[in-house]
PDB file of C-alpha atoms and ligand atoms in Angstrom:
ATOM      1  CA  MET C 210     153.045  92.182 196.573  1.00 88.00           C
ATOM      2  CA  LYS C 211     150.164  90.922 198.682  1.00 94.00           C
ATOM      3  CA  LYS C 212     148.950  87.508 197.479  1.00 97.00           C
ATOM      4  CA  LEU C 213     145.955  85.303 198.201  1.00 98.00           C
ATOM      5  CA  ILE C 214     147.040  81.840 199.299  1.00 98.00           C
ATOM      6  CA  VAL C 215     144.273  79.243 199.452  1.00 98.00           C
ATOM      7  CA  GLY C 216     144.919  75.844 201.014  1.00 98.00           C
ATOM      8  CA  ASN C 217     142.662  73.032 199.826  1.00 98.00           C
ATOM      9  CA  LEU C 218     142.877  70.120 202.252  1.00 98.00           C
ATOM     10  CA  LYS C 219     140.546  67.988 200.070  1.00 98.00           C
ATOM     11  CA  MET C 220     139.325  64.856 201.940  1.00 98.00           C
ATOM     12  CA  ASN C 221     142.243  64.713 204.337  1.00 98.00           C
ATOM     13  CA  THR C 222     142.698  65.072 208.124  1.00 97.00           C
ATOM     14  CA  THR C 223     140.200  64.371 210.902  1.00 98.00           C
ATOM     15  CA  PRO C 224     138.603  67.188 212.895  1.00 97.00           C
ATOM     16  CA  SER C 225     140.968  66.493 215.799  1.00 97.00           C
ATOM     17  CA  GLU C 226     144.018  66.499 213.555  1.00 97.00           C
ATOM     18  CA  PHE C 227     142.807  69.713 211.987  1.00 98.00           C
ATOM     19  CA  LYS C 228     142.669  71.436 215.362  1.00 98.00           C
ATOM     20  CA  SER C 229     146.416  71.421 215.854  1.00 97.00           C
ATOM     21  CA  TYR C 230     146.982  72.179 212.159  1.00 97.00           C
ATOM     22  CA  ALA C 231     144.743  75.248 212.406  1.00 98.00           C
ATOM     23  CA  MET C 232     146.306  76.413 215.660  1.00 97.00           C
ATOM     24  CA  THR C 233     149.769  76.246 214.111  1.00 96.00           C
ATOM     25  CA  ILE C 234     148.718  78.298 211.099  1.00 96.00           C
ATOM     26  CA  ALA C 235     146.811  80.861 213.154  1.00 96.00           C
ATOM     27  CA  THR C 236     149.868  81.383 215.344  1.00 95.00           C
ATOM     28  CA  LYS C 237     152.517  81.353 212.642  1.00 94.00           C
ATOM     29  CA  ALA C 238     150.589  83.428 210.104  1.00 89.00           C
ATOM     30  CA  LYS C 239     150.778  86.506 212.314  1.00 89.00           C
ATOM     31  CA  GLY C 240     152.596  89.320 210.597  1.00 87.00           C
ATOM     32  CA  THR C 241     152.138  88.155 207.004  1.00 92.00           C
ATOM     33  CA  LYS C 242     150.736  90.627 204.508  1.00 93.00           C
ATOM     34  CA  ASN C 243     149.262  87.841 202.363  1.00 97.00           C
ATOM     35  CA  SER C 244     145.639  86.760 202.692  1.00 97.00           C
ATOM     36  CA  ILE C 245     145.388  83.148 203.799  1.00 98.00           C
ATOM     37  CA  VAL C 246     142.297  80.992 203.314  1.00 98.00           C
ATOM     38  CA  ILE C 247     142.110  77.391 204.507  1.00 98.00           C
ATOM     39  CA  CYS C 248     139.469  75.122 202.981  1.00 98.00           C
ATOM     40  CA  PRO C 249     139.081  72.003 205.126  1.00 98.00           C
ATOM     41  CA  PRO C 250     136.315  69.380 204.872  1.00 98.00           C
ATOM     42  CA  TYR C 251     132.845  70.448 206.098  1.00 98.00           C
ATOM     43  CA  THR C 252     133.268  68.528 209.357  1.00 98.00           C
ATOM     44  CA  HIS C 253     136.105  70.860 210.360  1.00 98.00           C
ATOM     45  CA  LEU C 254     134.371  74.190 209.750  1.00 98.00           C
ATOM     46  CA  SER C 255     133.240  74.744 213.367  1.00 98.00           C
ATOM     47  CA  THR C 256     136.793  74.162 214.534  1.00 98.00           C
ATOM     48  CA  ALA C 257     138.015  76.558 211.840  1.00 98.00           C
ATOM     49  CA  LYS C 258     135.639  79.208 213.148  1.00 98.00           C
ATOM     50  CA  GLU C 259     136.752  78.667 216.728  1.00 97.00           C
ATOM     51  CA  ILE C 260     140.457  78.829 215.938  1.00 97.00           C
ATOM     52  CA  PHE C 261     140.650  81.359 213.117  1.00 97.00           C
ATOM     53  CA  SER C 262     138.339  83.972 214.710  1.00 95.00           C
ATOM     54  CA  GLY C 263     140.393  87.066 215.343  1.00 91.00           C
ATOM     55  CA  SER C 264     143.378  85.673 213.408  1.00 93.00           C
ATOM     56  CA  LYS C 265     144.767  86.581 209.972  1.00 89.00           C
ATOM     57  CA  VAL C 266     143.367  83.369 208.516  1.00 97.00           C
ATOM     58  CA  SER C 267     139.993  83.010 206.765  1.00 98.00           C
ATOM     59  CA  PHE C 268     138.355  79.739 205.930  1.00 98.00           C
ATOM     60  CA  GLY C 269     136.252  78.212 203.214  1.00 98.00           C
ATOM     61  CA  ALA C 270     134.428  75.064 202.178  1.00 98.00           C
ATOM     62  CA  GLN C 271     135.295  72.889 199.193  1.00 98.00           C
ATOM     63  CA  ASN C 272     131.805  72.622 197.720  1.00 98.00           C
ATOM     64  CA  ILE C 273     128.131  73.456 198.292  1.00 98.00           C
ATOM     65  CA  SER C 274     124.824  72.231 196.957  1.00 98.00           C
ATOM     66  CA  GLU C 275     123.394  74.265 194.100  1.00 98.00           C
ATOM     67  CA  GLU C 276     120.051  74.205 195.918  1.00 98.00           C
ATOM     68  CA  GLU C 277     119.111  76.405 198.871  1.00 98.00           C
ATOM     69  CA  ASN C 278     117.497  73.552 200.853  1.00 97.00           C
ATOM     70  CA  GLY C 279     115.184  70.580 200.442  1.00 97.00           C
ATOM     71  CA  SER C 280     115.066  66.805 200.279  1.00 98.00           C
ATOM     72  CA  LEU C 281     118.668  66.308 199.225  1.00 98.00           C
ATOM     73  CA  THR C 282     120.087  63.668 201.526  1.00 98.00           C
ATOM     74  CA  GLY C 283     123.744  64.186 202.254  1.00 98.00           C
ATOM     75  CA  GLU C 284     124.029  67.642 200.720  1.00 98.00           C
ATOM     76  CA  ILE C 285     125.285  70.807 202.451  1.00 98.00           C
ATOM     77  CA  SER C 286     123.849  74.213 201.640  1.00 98.00           C
ATOM     78  CA  ALA C 287     125.487  77.620 201.295  1.00 98.00           C
ATOM     79  CA  ARG C 288     123.361  78.925 204.168  1.00 98.00           C
ATOM     80  CA  MET C 289     124.606  76.178 206.490  1.00 98.00           C
ATOM     81  CA  ILE C 290     128.255  76.951 205.950  1.00 98.00           C
ATOM     82  CA  LYS C 291     127.661  80.704 206.046  1.00 98.00           C
ATOM     83  CA  ASP C 292     126.022  80.248 209.438  1.00 97.00           C
ATOM     84  CA  LEU C 293     129.292  78.718 210.630  1.00 97.00           C
ATOM     85  CA  GLY C 294     131.176  81.872 209.690  1.00 97.00           C
ATOM     86  CA  THR C 295     132.582  80.465 206.445  1.00 98.00           C
ATOM     87  CA  GLU C 296     133.810  83.192 204.102  1.00 98.00           C
ATOM     88  CA  TYR C 297     134.812  81.288 200.942  1.00 98.00           C
ATOM     89  CA  VAL C 298     133.761  78.289 198.907  1.00 98.00           C
ATOM     90  CA  ILE C 299     135.685  76.504 196.160  1.00 98.00           C
ATOM     91  CA  ILE C 300     133.413  75.817 193.192  1.00 98.00           C
ATOM     92  CA  GLY C 301     134.125  73.835 190.049  1.00 98.00           C
ATOM     93  CA  HIS C 302     137.278  72.073 191.202  1.00 98.00           C
ATOM     94  CA  SER C 303     138.351  69.630 188.493  1.00 98.00           C
ATOM     95  CA  GLU C 304     137.930  66.709 190.895  1.00 98.00           C
ATOM     96  CA  ARG C 305     134.267  67.638 191.233  1.00 98.00           C
ATOM     97  CA  ARG C 306     133.922  68.199 187.509  1.00 98.00           C
ATOM     98  CA  GLN C 307     135.553  64.872 186.660  1.00 97.00           C
ATOM     99  CA  LYS C 308     134.713  62.510 189.535  1.00 97.00           C
ATOM    100  CA  PHE C 309     131.295  63.912 190.466  1.00 97.00           C
ATOM    101  CA  LYS C 310     130.277  64.874 186.941  1.00 97.00           C
ATOM    102  CA  GLU C 311     129.584  68.512 187.712  1.00 98.00           C
ATOM    103  CA  ASN C 312     129.017  70.469 184.535  1.00 98.00           C
ATOM    104  CA  ASP C 313     129.183  74.190 183.871  1.00 98.00           C
ATOM    105  CA  LYS C 314     125.439  74.558 184.339  1.00 98.00           C
ATOM    106  CA  THR C 315     125.602  73.111 187.856  1.00 98.00           C
ATOM    107  CA  ILE C 316     128.686  75.168 188.600  1.00 98.00           C
ATOM    108  CA  ASN C 317     126.929  78.325 187.428  1.00 98.00           C
ATOM    109  CA  LYS C 318     124.020  77.555 189.747  1.00 98.00           C
ATOM    110  CA  LYS C 319     126.374  76.882 192.656  1.00 98.00           C
ATOM    111  CA  ILE C 320     128.115  80.223 192.118  1.00 98.00           C
ATOM    112  CA  LYS C 321     124.771  82.034 192.150  1.00 98.00           C
ATOM    113  CA  THR C 322     123.715  80.232 195.335  1.00 98.00           C
ATOM    114  CA  ALA C 323     127.044  81.019 196.999  1.00 98.00           C
ATOM    115  CA  LEU C 324     126.891  84.716 196.096  1.00 98.00           C
ATOM    116  CA  ALA C 325     123.249  85.001 197.153  1.00 98.00           C
ATOM    117  CA  ASN C 326     124.312  83.718 200.571  1.00 98.00           C
ATOM    118  CA  GLY C 327     127.183  86.166 200.937  1.00 98.00           C
ATOM    119  CA  LEU C 328     129.997  83.699 200.260  1.00 98.00           C
ATOM    120  CA  LYS C 329     133.119  84.482 198.248  1.00 98.00           C
ATOM    121  CA  VAL C 330     133.792  82.047 195.431  1.00 98.00           C
ATOM    122  CA  VAL C 331     137.037  80.479 194.252  1.00 98.00           C
ATOM    123  CA  LEU C 332     136.036  79.321 190.790  1.00 98.00           C
ATOM    124  CA  CYS C 333     138.362  76.648 189.376  1.00 98.00           C
ATOM    125  CA  VAL C 334     138.907  76.340 185.652  1.00 98.00           C
ATOM    126  CA  GLY C 335     141.493  74.440 183.638  1.00 98.00           C
ATOM    127  CA  GLU C 336     142.145  72.159 180.709  1.00 98.00           C
ATOM    128  CA  THR C 337     143.183  68.519 180.298  1.00 96.00           C
ATOM    129  CA  LEU C 338     146.516  67.580 178.797  1.00 95.00           C
ATOM    130  CA  GLN C 339     144.765  66.507 175.616  1.00 97.00           C
ATOM    131  CA  THR C 340     143.100  69.897 175.241  1.00 97.00           C
ATOM    132  CA  ARG C 341     146.460  71.581 175.739  1.00 96.00           C
ATOM    133  CA  ALA C 342     148.103  69.276 173.217  1.00 95.00           C
ATOM    134  CA  ASN C 343     145.371  70.245 170.751  1.00 97.00           C
ATOM    135  CA  LYS C 344     146.243  73.901 171.357  1.00 97.00           C
ATOM    136  CA  GLN C 345     142.736  74.514 172.625  1.00 98.00           C
ATOM    137  CA  ALA C 346     143.575  75.360 176.251  1.00 98.00           C
ATOM    138  CA  CYS C 347     142.758  79.085 176.150  1.00 98.00           C
ATOM    139  CA  THR C 348     139.585  78.602 174.093  1.00 98.00           C
ATOM    140  CA  PHE C 349     138.443  75.861 176.461  1.00 98.00           C
ATOM    141  CA  VAL C 350     139.025  77.895 179.621  1.00 98.00           C
ATOM    142  CA  ARG C 351     137.378  80.998 178.117  1.00 98.00           C
ATOM    143  CA  LYS C 352     134.298  78.912 177.383  1.00 98.00           C
ATOM    144  CA  GLN C 353     134.266  77.553 180.941  1.00 98.00           C
ATOM    145  CA  ILE C 354     134.329  81.124 182.274  1.00 98.00           C
ATOM    146  CA  ASP C 355     131.618  82.183 179.884  1.00 98.00           C
ATOM    147  CA  ASP C 356     129.339  79.319 181.001  1.00 98.00           C
ATOM    148  CA  ASP C 357     130.192  79.458 184.690  1.00 98.00           C
ATOM    149  CA  LEU C 358     129.618  83.208 185.049  1.00 98.00           C
ATOM    150  CA  LYS C 359     126.365  83.381 183.083  1.00 98.00           C
ATOM    151  CA  GLY C 360     123.931  85.754 184.801  1.00 98.00           C
ATOM    152  CA  ILE C 361     126.468  86.906 187.395  1.00 98.00           C
ATOM    153  CA  TYR C 362     126.466  90.687 187.680  1.00 98.00           C
ATOM    154  CA  GLU C 363     129.601  92.770 187.376  1.00 98.00           C
ATOM    155  CA  ASN C 364     129.346  94.060 190.943  1.00 98.00           C
ATOM    156  CA  GLU C 365     129.242  90.442 192.182  1.00 98.00           C
ATOM    157  CA  LEU C 366     132.641  89.746 190.635  1.00 98.00           C
ATOM    158  CA  GLU C 367     134.196  91.449 193.660  1.00 97.00           C
ATOM    159  CA  SER C 368     133.417  88.200 195.445  1.00 98.00           C
ATOM    160  CA  VAL C 369     134.817  85.901 192.762  1.00 98.00           C
ATOM    161  CA  VAL C 370     138.396  84.698 192.426  1.00 98.00           C
ATOM    162  CA  ILE C 371     139.340  82.652 189.371  1.00 98.00           C
ATOM    163  CA  ALA C 372     141.770  79.797 189.975  1.00 98.00           C
ATOM    164  CA  TYR C 373     143.493  78.535 186.851  1.00 98.00           C
ATOM    165  CA  GLU C 374     144.326  74.897 187.494  1.00 98.00           C
ATOM    166  CA  PRO C 375     145.547  72.869 184.518  1.00 97.00           C
ATOM    167  CA  ILE C 376     144.118  69.446 185.380  1.00 96.00           C
ATOM    168  CA  TRP C 377     147.299  67.652 184.369  1.00 94.00           C
ATOM    169  CA  ALA C 378     149.363  69.756 186.767  1.00 95.00           C
ATOM    170  CA  ILE C 379     147.235  68.946 189.826  1.00 95.00           C
ATOM    171  CA  GLY C 380     148.983  66.589 192.219  1.00 93.00           C
ATOM    172  CA  SER C 381     151.310  65.442 189.449  1.00 92.00           C
ATOM    173  CA  GLY C 382     154.408  67.465 190.231  1.00 88.00           C
ATOM    174  CA  LYS C 383     154.273  68.631 186.627  1.00 88.00           C
ATOM    175  CA  ASN C 384     155.070  72.252 186.168  1.00 80.00           C
ATOM    176  CA  VAL C 385     153.528  74.672 183.777  1.00 89.00           C
ATOM    177  CA  THR C 386     155.823  77.323 182.362  1.00 94.00           C
ATOM    178  CA  ALA C 387     155.423  80.902 183.516  1.00 95.00           C
ATOM    179  CA  LYS C 388     154.792  81.797 179.889  1.00 96.00           C
ATOM    180  CA  ASP C 389     151.865  79.364 179.629  1.00 95.00           C
ATOM    181  CA  ILE C 390     150.377  80.704 182.851  1.00 97.00           C
ATOM    182  CA  GLN C 391     150.764  84.268 181.615  1.00 97.00           C
ATOM    183  CA  LYS C 392     149.069  83.421 178.340  1.00 97.00           C
ATOM    184  CA  MET C 393     146.179  81.812 180.189  1.00 98.00           C
ATOM    185  CA  VAL C 394     145.817  84.665 182.671  1.00 98.00           C
ATOM    186  CA  GLU C 395     145.653  87.067 179.728  1.00 98.00           C
ATOM    187  CA  ALA C 396     142.998  84.884 178.069  1.00 98.00           C
ATOM    188  CA  ILE C 397     140.980  84.810 181.300  1.00 98.00           C
ATOM    189  CA  ARG C 398     141.187  88.605 181.656  1.00 98.00           C
ATOM    190  CA  LYS C 399     140.232  89.021 178.004  1.00 98.00           C
ATOM    191  CA  GLU C 400     137.146  86.889 178.548  1.00 98.00           C
ATOM    192  CA  VAL C 401     136.159  88.877 181.633  1.00 98.00           C
ATOM    193  CA  GLU C 402     136.623  92.076 179.634  1.00 98.00           C
ATOM    194  CA  TYR C 403     134.474  90.666 176.841  1.00 98.00           C
ATOM    195  CA  LEU C 404     131.749  89.589 179.271  1.00 98.00           C
ATOM    196  CA  TYR C 405     131.903  92.641 181.528  1.00 98.00           C
ATOM    197  CA  SER C 406     134.311  95.563 181.175  1.00 98.00           C
ATOM    198  CA  PRO C 407     137.995  96.561 181.150  1.00 98.00           C
ATOM    199  CA  LYS C 408     137.590  97.562 184.790  1.00 98.00           C
ATOM    200  CA  ALA C 409     136.231  94.136 185.758  1.00 98.00           C
ATOM    201  CA  SER C 410     139.031  92.472 183.827  1.00 98.00           C
ATOM    202  CA  LYS C 411     141.664  94.515 185.646  1.00 97.00           C
ATOM    203  CA  ASN C 412     140.132  94.012 189.078  1.00 97.00           C
ATOM    204  CA  ILE C 413     139.372  90.297 189.069  1.00 98.00           C
ATOM    205  CA  SER C 414     141.822  88.149 191.023  1.00 98.00           C
ATOM    206  CA  VAL C 415     143.372  85.276 189.117  1.00 98.00           C
ATOM    207  CA  ILE C 416     145.338  82.682 191.051  1.00 98.00           C
ATOM    208  CA  TYR C 417     147.182  79.549 189.946  1.00 97.00           C
ATOM    209  CA  GLY C 418     146.952  75.984 191.224  1.00 97.00           C
ATOM    210  CA  GLY C 419     148.618  72.719 190.289  1.00 97.00           C
ATOM    211  CA  SER C 420     151.572  71.276 192.197  1.00 95.00           C
ATOM    212  CA  VAL C 421     152.453  74.513 193.935  1.00 96.00           C
ATOM    213  CA  GLY C 422     154.933  73.652 196.662  1.00 96.00           C
ATOM    214  CA  LEU C 423     158.008  74.777 198.515  1.00 96.00           C
ATOM    215  CA  SER C 424     160.272  74.341 195.506  1.00 95.00           C
ATOM    216  CA  ASN C 425     158.322  76.494 193.054  1.00 95.00           C
ATOM    217  CA  CYS C 426     156.172  78.859 195.144  1.00 96.00           C
ATOM    218  CA  LYS C 427     158.645  81.727 195.072  1.00 96.00           C
ATOM    219  CA  LYS C 428     159.037  81.558 191.303  1.00 95.00           C
ATOM    220  CA  LEU C 429     155.295  81.254 190.653  1.00 95.00           C
ATOM    221  CA  LEU C 430     154.069  83.736 193.188  1.00 96.00           C
ATOM    222  CA  SER C 431     156.593  86.369 192.173  1.00 96.00           C
ATOM    223  CA  LEU C 432     154.846  86.555 188.783  1.00 96.00           C
ATOM    224  CA  GLU C 433     153.211  89.950 188.962  1.00 95.00           C
ATOM    225  CA  PHE C 434     150.258  88.898 186.794  1.00 96.00           C
ATOM    226  CA  LEU C 435     149.214  86.285 189.372  1.00 97.00           C
ATOM    227  CA  ASN C 436     147.231  87.280 192.451  1.00 98.00           C
ATOM    228  CA  GLY C 437     147.976  84.131 194.392  1.00 98.00           C
ATOM    229  CA  ALA C 438     147.894  80.353 194.529  1.00 98.00           C
ATOM    230  CA  LEU C 439     145.601  77.438 195.293  1.00 98.00           C
ATOM    231  CA  VAL C 440     147.660  74.847 197.118  1.00 98.00           C
ATOM    232  CA  GLY C 441     146.503  71.240 197.469  1.00 98.00           C
ATOM    233  CA  GLY C 442     149.043  68.579 198.451  1.00 97.00           C
ATOM    234  CA  ALA C 443     151.553  71.020 199.909  1.00 97.00           C
ATOM    235  CA  SER C 444     148.917  72.495 202.209  1.00 97.00           C
ATOM    236  CA  LEU C 445     148.718  69.197 204.114  1.00 97.00           C
ATOM    237  CA  ASP C 446     152.117  69.711 205.637  1.00 96.00           C
ATOM    238  CA  VAL C 447     151.540  72.597 207.983  1.00 96.00           C
ATOM    239  CA  ASP C 448     155.174  73.697 208.089  1.00 95.00           C
ATOM    240  CA  SER C 449     155.496  73.837 204.301  1.00 95.00           C
ATOM    241  CA  PHE C 450     152.191  75.609 203.984  1.00 97.00           C
ATOM    242  CA  VAL C 451     153.134  78.247 206.518  1.00 96.00           C
ATOM    243  CA  VAL C 452     156.320  78.985 204.575  1.00 96.00           C
ATOM    244  CA  ILE C 453     154.400  79.254 201.273  1.00 97.00           C
ATOM    245  CA  ALA C 454     151.647  81.363 202.802  1.00 96.00           C
ATOM    246  CA  LYS C 455     153.855  83.749 204.760  1.00 94.00           C
ATOM    247  CA  GLU C 456     156.514  84.466 202.154  1.00 91.00           C
ATOM    248  CA  ASN C 457     156.822  88.026 200.923  1.00 92.00           C
ATOM    249  CA  TYR C 458     156.421  87.768 197.150  1.00 91.00           C
TER     250      TYR C 458
HETATM  251  P1  PGA K  72     147.937  70.221 194.170  1.00 52.75           P
HETATM  252  O1  PGA K  72     146.366  70.456 194.166  1.00 52.75           O
HETATM  253  O2  PGA K  72     148.556  71.447 194.769  1.00 52.75           O
HETATM  254  O3  PGA K  72     148.139  69.006 195.012  1.00 52.75           O
HETATM  255  O4  PGA K  72     148.355  70.030 192.754  1.00 52.75           O
HETATM  256  C1  PGA K  72     145.821  71.675 193.795  1.00 52.75           C
HETATM  257  C2  PGA K  72     144.326  71.569 193.814  1.00 52.75           C
HETATM  258  O5  PGA K  72     143.788  70.500 193.505  1.00 52.75           O
HETATM  259  O6  PGA K  72     143.637  72.560 194.135  1.00 52.75           O
END
C-alpha cells in the first residue's frame, strides 16, 4: 500500500549539510511508490526546491506564523514559504505546543493561514503519558481535533493530514502498541465523521509518529489503518530514512 512518509529534521543540519542529504534522498527515492516529504528548517527550503524539483520528493516547513504579514520580528509567513515552492507545513507539533506554548486557538489560526496560502498541513495531535494513564487519551485527542479544525471546511480537508504522535513516544524509543494506535485512529476518524461526514472520515489521511525507525517501521507501516509515518530522529540518518521511506508496505 502506498504510504506518506514525512521526515521532520527539526533544528538539525546546516544548509550545506542538507544539500548532500537532499541529493541522496532525491537519487535513492526513485522508483518508490510511497510519497516522501522532507521538512527541513526554513533556511534549507531554497536548497530543497533546487534539489527536489522534478524528483519524487516533496518538501515542507516545520511551522509558520499565524499572521499573513506585519511587524512580527523573526516570524516566517505562509506566503514566504509558498513562494519558495514549499508544499507542506507541520502545524501543532508537540514541541511547539509545549516549548513555545502554542495553544489550539493559535494552531487553528495557523491551519487557516496555511490553507489560504495553498499549503498542505500535517496537523500533529497526541497525549501526554499522564493523560494516557488517566485513560483520557482518545477524549483528549478528539478535543484537540475539534479545536484545531474549527471553521475549516470539508473540502479543505483534502489538504490536511493528521499525525497522531503520543508525546511520550517522541524521541524516547518507547513503542505504542498497534492496538493503541488502532484505537486512536478510530477515535480520530470518529471525530472527523462527527465534525464533517462519513466520507471525510474515510478519506482523511492519518499517520503515526513517535520513535519510528528501522526496527519498527515495517510493523507499524504495514498496519492497513495507517496512511503513513512522521519520522523525527530516524530521518536524520539519510541511509535509514531512505530505507524507511522506500519500503513497500
Ligand atoms: P521521533 O520524532 O521520530 O524522533 O520520535 C517524531 C516527531 O517529533 O515528529
